[in-house]
Short mmCIF file of C-alpha atoms and ligand atoms in Angstrom, two decimals:
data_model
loop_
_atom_site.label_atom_id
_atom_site.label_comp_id
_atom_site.label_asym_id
_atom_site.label_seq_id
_atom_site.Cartn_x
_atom_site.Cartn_y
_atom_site.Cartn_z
CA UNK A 1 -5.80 6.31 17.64
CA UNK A 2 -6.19 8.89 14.65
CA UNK A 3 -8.96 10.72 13.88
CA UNK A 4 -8.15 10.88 10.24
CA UNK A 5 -7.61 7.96 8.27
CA UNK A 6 -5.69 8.17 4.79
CA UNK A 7 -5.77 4.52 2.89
CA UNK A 8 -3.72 4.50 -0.44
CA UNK A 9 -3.54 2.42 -2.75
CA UNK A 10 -1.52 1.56 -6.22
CA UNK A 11 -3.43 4.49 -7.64
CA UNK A 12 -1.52 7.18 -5.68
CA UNK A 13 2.07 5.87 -6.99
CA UNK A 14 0.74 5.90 -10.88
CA UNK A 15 2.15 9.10 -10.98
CA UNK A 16 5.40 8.18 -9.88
CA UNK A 17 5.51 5.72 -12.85
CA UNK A 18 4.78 2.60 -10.98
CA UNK A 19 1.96 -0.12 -12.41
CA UNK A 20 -0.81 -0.32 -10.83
CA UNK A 21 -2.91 -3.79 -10.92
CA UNK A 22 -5.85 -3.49 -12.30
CA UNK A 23 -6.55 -1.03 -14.34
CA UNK A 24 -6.10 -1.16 -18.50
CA UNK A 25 -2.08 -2.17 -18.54
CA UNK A 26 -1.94 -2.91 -14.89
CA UNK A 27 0.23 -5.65 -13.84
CA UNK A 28 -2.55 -8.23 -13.44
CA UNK A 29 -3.54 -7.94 -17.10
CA UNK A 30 0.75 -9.14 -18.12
CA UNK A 31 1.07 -11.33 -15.63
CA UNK A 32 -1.03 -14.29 -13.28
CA UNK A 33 -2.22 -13.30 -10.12
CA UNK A 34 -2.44 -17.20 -9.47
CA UNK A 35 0.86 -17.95 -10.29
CA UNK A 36 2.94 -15.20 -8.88
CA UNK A 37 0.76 -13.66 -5.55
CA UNK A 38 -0.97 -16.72 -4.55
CA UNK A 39 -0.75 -18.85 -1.14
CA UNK A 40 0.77 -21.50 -2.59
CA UNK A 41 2.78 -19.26 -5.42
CA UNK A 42 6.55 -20.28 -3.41
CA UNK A 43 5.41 -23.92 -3.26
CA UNK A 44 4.38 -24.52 -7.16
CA UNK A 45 6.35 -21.77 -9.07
CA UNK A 46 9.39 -20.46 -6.97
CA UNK A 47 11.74 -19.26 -9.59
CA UNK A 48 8.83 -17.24 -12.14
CA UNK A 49 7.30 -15.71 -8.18
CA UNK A 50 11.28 -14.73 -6.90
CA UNK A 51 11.87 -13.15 -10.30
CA UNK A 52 8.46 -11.20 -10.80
CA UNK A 53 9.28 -9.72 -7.33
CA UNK A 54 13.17 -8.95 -7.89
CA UNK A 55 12.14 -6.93 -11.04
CA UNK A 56 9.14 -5.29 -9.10
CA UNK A 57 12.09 -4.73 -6.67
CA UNK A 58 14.74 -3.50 -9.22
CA UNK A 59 11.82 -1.03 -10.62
CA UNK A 60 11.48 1.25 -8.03
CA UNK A 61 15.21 2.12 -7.15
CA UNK A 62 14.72 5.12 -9.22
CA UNK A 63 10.93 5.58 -9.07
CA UNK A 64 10.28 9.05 -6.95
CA UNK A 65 7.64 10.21 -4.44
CA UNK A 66 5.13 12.52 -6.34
CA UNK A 67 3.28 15.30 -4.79
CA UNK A 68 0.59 13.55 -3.26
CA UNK A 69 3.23 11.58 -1.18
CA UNK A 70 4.58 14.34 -0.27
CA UNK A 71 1.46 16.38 0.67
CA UNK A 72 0.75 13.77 2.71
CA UNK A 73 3.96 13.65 4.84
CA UNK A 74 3.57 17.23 5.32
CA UNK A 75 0.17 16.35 6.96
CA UNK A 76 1.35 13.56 8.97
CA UNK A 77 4.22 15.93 10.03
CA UNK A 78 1.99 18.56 11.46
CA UNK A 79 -1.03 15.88 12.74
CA UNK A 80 1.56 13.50 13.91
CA UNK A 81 -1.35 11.21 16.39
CA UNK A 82 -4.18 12.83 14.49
CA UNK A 83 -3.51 10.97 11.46
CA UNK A 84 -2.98 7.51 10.36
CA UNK A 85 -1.80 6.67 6.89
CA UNK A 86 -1.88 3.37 5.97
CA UNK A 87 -0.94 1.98 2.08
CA UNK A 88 -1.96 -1.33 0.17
CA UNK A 89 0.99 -0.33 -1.40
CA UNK A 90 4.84 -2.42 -1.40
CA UNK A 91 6.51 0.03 -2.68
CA UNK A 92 8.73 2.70 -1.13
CA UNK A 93 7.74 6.21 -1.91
CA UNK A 94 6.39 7.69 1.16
CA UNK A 95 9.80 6.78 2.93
CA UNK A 96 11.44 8.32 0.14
CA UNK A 97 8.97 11.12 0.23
CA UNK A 98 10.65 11.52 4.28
CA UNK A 99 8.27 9.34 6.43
CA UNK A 100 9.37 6.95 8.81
CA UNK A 101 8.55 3.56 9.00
CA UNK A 102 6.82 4.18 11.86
CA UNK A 103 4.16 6.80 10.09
CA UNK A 104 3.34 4.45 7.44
CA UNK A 105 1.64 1.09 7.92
CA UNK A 106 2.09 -1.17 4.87
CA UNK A 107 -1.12 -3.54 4.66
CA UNK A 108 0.52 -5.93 1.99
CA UNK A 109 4.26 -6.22 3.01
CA UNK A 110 7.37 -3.78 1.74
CA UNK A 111 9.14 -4.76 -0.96
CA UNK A 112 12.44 -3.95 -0.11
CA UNK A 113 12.95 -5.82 2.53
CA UNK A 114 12.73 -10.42 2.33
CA UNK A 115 11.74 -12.74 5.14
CA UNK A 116 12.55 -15.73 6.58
CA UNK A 117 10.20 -18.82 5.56
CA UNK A 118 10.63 -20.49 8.53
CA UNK A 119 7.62 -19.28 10.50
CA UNK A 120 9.74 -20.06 14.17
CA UNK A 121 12.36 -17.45 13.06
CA UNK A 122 10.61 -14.79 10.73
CA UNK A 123 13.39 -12.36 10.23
CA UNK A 124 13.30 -9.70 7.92
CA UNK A 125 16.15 -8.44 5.66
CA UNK A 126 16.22 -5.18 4.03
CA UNK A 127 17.79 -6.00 0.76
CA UNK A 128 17.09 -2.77 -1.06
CA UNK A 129 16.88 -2.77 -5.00
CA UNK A 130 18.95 -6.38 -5.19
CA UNK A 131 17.59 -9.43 -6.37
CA UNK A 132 16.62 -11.48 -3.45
CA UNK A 133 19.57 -14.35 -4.46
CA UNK A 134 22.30 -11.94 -4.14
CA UNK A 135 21.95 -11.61 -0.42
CA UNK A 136 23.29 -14.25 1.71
CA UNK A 137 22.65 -16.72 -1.41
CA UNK A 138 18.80 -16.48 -0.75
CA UNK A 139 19.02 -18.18 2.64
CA UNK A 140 18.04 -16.62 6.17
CA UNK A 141 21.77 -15.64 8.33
CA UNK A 142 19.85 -16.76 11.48
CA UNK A 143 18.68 -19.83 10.37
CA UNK A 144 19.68 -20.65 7.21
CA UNK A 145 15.98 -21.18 5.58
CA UNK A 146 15.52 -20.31 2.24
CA UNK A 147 14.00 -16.41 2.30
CA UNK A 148 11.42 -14.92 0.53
CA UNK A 149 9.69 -11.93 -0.32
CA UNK A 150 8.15 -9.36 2.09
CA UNK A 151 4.77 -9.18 0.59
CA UNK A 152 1.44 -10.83 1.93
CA UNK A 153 0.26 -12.83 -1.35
CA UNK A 154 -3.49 -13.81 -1.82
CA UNK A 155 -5.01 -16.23 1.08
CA UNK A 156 -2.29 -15.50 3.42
CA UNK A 157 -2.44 -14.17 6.87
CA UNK A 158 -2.20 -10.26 6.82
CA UNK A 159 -1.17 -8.90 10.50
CA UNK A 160 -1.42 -5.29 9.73
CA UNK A 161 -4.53 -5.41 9.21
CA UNK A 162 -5.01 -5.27 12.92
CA UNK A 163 -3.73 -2.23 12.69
CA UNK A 164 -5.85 -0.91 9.76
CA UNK A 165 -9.02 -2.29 12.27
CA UNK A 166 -7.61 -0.84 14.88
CA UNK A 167 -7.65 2.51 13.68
CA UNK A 168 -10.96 2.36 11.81
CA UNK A 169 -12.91 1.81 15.14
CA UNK A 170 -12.31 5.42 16.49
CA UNK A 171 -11.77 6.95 12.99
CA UNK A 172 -14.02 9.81 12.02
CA UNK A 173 -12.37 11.44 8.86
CA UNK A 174 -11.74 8.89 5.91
CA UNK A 175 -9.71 9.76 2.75
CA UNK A 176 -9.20 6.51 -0.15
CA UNK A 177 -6.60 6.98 -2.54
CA UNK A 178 -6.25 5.44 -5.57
CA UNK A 179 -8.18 2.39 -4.92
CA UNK A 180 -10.21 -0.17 -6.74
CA UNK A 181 -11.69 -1.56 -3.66
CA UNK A 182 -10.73 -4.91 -4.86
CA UNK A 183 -9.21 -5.86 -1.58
CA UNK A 184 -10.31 -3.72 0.73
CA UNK A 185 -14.08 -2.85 1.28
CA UNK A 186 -14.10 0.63 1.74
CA UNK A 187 -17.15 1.42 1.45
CA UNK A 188 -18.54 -0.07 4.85
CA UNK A 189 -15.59 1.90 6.44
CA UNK A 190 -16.58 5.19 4.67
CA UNK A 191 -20.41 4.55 5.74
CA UNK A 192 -19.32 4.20 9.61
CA UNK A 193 -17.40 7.21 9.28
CA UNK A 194 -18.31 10.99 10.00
CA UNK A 195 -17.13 12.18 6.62
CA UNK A 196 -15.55 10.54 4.32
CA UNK A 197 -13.28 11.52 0.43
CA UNK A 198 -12.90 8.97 -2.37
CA UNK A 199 -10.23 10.46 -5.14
CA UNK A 200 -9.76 7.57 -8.06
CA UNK A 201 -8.75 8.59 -11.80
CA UNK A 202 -12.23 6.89 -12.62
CA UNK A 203 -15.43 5.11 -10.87
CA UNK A 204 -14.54 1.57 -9.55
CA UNK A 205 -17.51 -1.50 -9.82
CA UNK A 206 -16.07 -2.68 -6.48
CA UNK A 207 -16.85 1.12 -4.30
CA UNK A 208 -19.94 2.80 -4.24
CA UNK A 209 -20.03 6.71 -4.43
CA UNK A 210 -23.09 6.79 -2.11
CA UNK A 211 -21.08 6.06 0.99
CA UNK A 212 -18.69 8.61 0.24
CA UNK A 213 -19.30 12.36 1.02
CA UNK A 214 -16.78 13.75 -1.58
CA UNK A 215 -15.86 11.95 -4.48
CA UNK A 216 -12.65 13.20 -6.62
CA UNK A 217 -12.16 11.76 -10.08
CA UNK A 218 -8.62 13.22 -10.37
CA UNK A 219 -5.37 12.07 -10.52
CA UNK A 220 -4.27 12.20 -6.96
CA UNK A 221 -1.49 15.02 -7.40
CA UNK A 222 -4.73 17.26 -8.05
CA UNK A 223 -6.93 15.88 -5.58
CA UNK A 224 -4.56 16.05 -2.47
CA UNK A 225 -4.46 19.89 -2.74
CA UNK A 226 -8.57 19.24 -1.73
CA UNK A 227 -8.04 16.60 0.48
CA UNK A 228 -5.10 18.74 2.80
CA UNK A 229 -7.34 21.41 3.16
CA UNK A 230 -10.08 19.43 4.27
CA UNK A 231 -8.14 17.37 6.80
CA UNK A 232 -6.77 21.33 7.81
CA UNK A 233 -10.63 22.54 8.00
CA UNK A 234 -11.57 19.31 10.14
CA UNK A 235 -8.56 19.17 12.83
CA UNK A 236 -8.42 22.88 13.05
CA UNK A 237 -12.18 23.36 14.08
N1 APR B 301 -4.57 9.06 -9.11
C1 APR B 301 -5.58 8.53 -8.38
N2 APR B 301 -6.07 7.29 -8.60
C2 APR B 301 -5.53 6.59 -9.60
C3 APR B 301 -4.49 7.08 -10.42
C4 APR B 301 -4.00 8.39 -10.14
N3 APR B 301 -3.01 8.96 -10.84
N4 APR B 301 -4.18 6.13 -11.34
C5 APR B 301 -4.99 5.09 -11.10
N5 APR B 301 -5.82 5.36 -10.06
C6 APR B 301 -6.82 4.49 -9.43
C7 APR B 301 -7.64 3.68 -10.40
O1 APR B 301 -8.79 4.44 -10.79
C8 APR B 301 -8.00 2.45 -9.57
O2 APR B 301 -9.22 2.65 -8.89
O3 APR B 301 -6.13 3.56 -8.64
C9 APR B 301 -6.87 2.35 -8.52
C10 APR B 301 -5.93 1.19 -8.71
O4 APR B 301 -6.59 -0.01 -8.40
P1 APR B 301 -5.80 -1.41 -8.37
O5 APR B 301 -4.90 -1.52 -9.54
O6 APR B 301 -6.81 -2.48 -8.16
O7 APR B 301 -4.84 -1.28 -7.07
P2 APR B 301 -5.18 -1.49 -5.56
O8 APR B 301 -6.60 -1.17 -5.26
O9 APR B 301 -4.13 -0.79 -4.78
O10 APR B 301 -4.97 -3.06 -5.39
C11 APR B 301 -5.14 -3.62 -4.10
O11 APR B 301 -4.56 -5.78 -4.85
O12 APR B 301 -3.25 -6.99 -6.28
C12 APR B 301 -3.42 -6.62 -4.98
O13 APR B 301 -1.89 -6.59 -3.24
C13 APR B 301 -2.24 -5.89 -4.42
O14 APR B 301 -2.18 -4.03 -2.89
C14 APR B 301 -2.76 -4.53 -4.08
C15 APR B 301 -4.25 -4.80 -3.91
#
């Protein structure tokens, strides 16, 4: 298990030109949360939730990792165990920034890759930037059920967040990036560990500063130089 804990959010890919959800212009403010990312989304309005996720899909083919992604691979490079980061966010950027799949640990699904509905089979397809139709005419090759796409939608089971437990227990060194909070409660995290960095572009009604030992109001390309060297300070003592 990692000592340090980095969790990112849609905040940290702003920068790259990608929506975030919430804030002023955010996705959630053009489209319905209930209609598109909800449990039962597939059942009631299949074609409007496959097309809001092949455009979110088509968007970020040319959307590139910004500097905060790539601090942060530089840091999981050189703390390989010693760190854990682990992203709210579907999109792609800190594989294109160089990670692995293994070094990052997607919360709410990856969205370019689709999945078989049938819960038995389960597969998973990376499709890349294509609209999820185009391959194999929208319909598992193992088992022929209609697919759909990689991302956890509201009131659905979430497995990685095993993981994201998992690694809180023995964490001691917390960094949130570009987080509301909405989802994830971060502040009872931050207040069980040793020290703990908050860097939004502005305060949050769902994450209280007082948990938080540093708090960065800064867009993350600024705060990350902060955040590195205080990860470096901490695992080199
Ligand atoms: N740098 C740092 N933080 C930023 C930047 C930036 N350049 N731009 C925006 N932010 C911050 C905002 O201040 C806000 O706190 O990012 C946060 C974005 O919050 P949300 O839009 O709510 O995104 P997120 O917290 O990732 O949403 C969580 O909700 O809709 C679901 O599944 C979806 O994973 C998503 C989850």
């Amino acid at each position: 298990m990692a000592k340090v804990v980095i969790l990112s959010g849609a905040g940290i890919s702003a920068e790259s030109g990608i929506s975030t959800f919430r804030d002023s212009g955010g996705l959630w403010e053009e489209y319905d949360i209930s209609v598109v990312c909800n449990y039962d989304s597939l059942d009631k309005n299949e074609d409007i939730t496959i097309e809001f996720y092949d455009k979110r899909r088509a968007e970020i083919e040319d959307k590139e990792p910004n500097y905060a992604h790539r601090v942060i691979k530089e840091l999981k490079d050189k703390y390989k165990a010693d760190i854990a980061v682990i992203t709210q966010n579907v999109d792609n950027l800190f594989e294109k920034a160089g990670m692995s799949a293994e070094d990052v640990i997607h919360l709410h699904g990856f969205m370019p890759t689709v999945a078989c509905r049938n819960e038995q089979c389960s597969e998973v397809y990376d499709i890349g930037y294509k609209a999820l139709s185009s391959f194999n005419d929208g319909k598992c090759p193992e088992c022929g059920t209609k697919l759909r796409p990689n991302i956890v939608f509201f009131g659905e089971a979430a497995p990685m967040y095993e993981r994201l437990n998992a690694e809180i227990k023995k964490c001691e060194f917390f960094v949130v990036i570009g987080t509301s909070g909405n989802v994830i409660e971060v502040n009872s995290i931050a207040a069980f560990c040793d020290y703990s960095i908050l860097n939004n572009l502005e305060q949050s009604s769902a994450i209280a500063e007082r948990d938080f030992d540093k708090v960065i109001y800064d867009k993350a390309s600024n705060a990350i130089e902060t955040i590195a060297q205080d990860i470096h300070n901490f695992l080199e003592a």
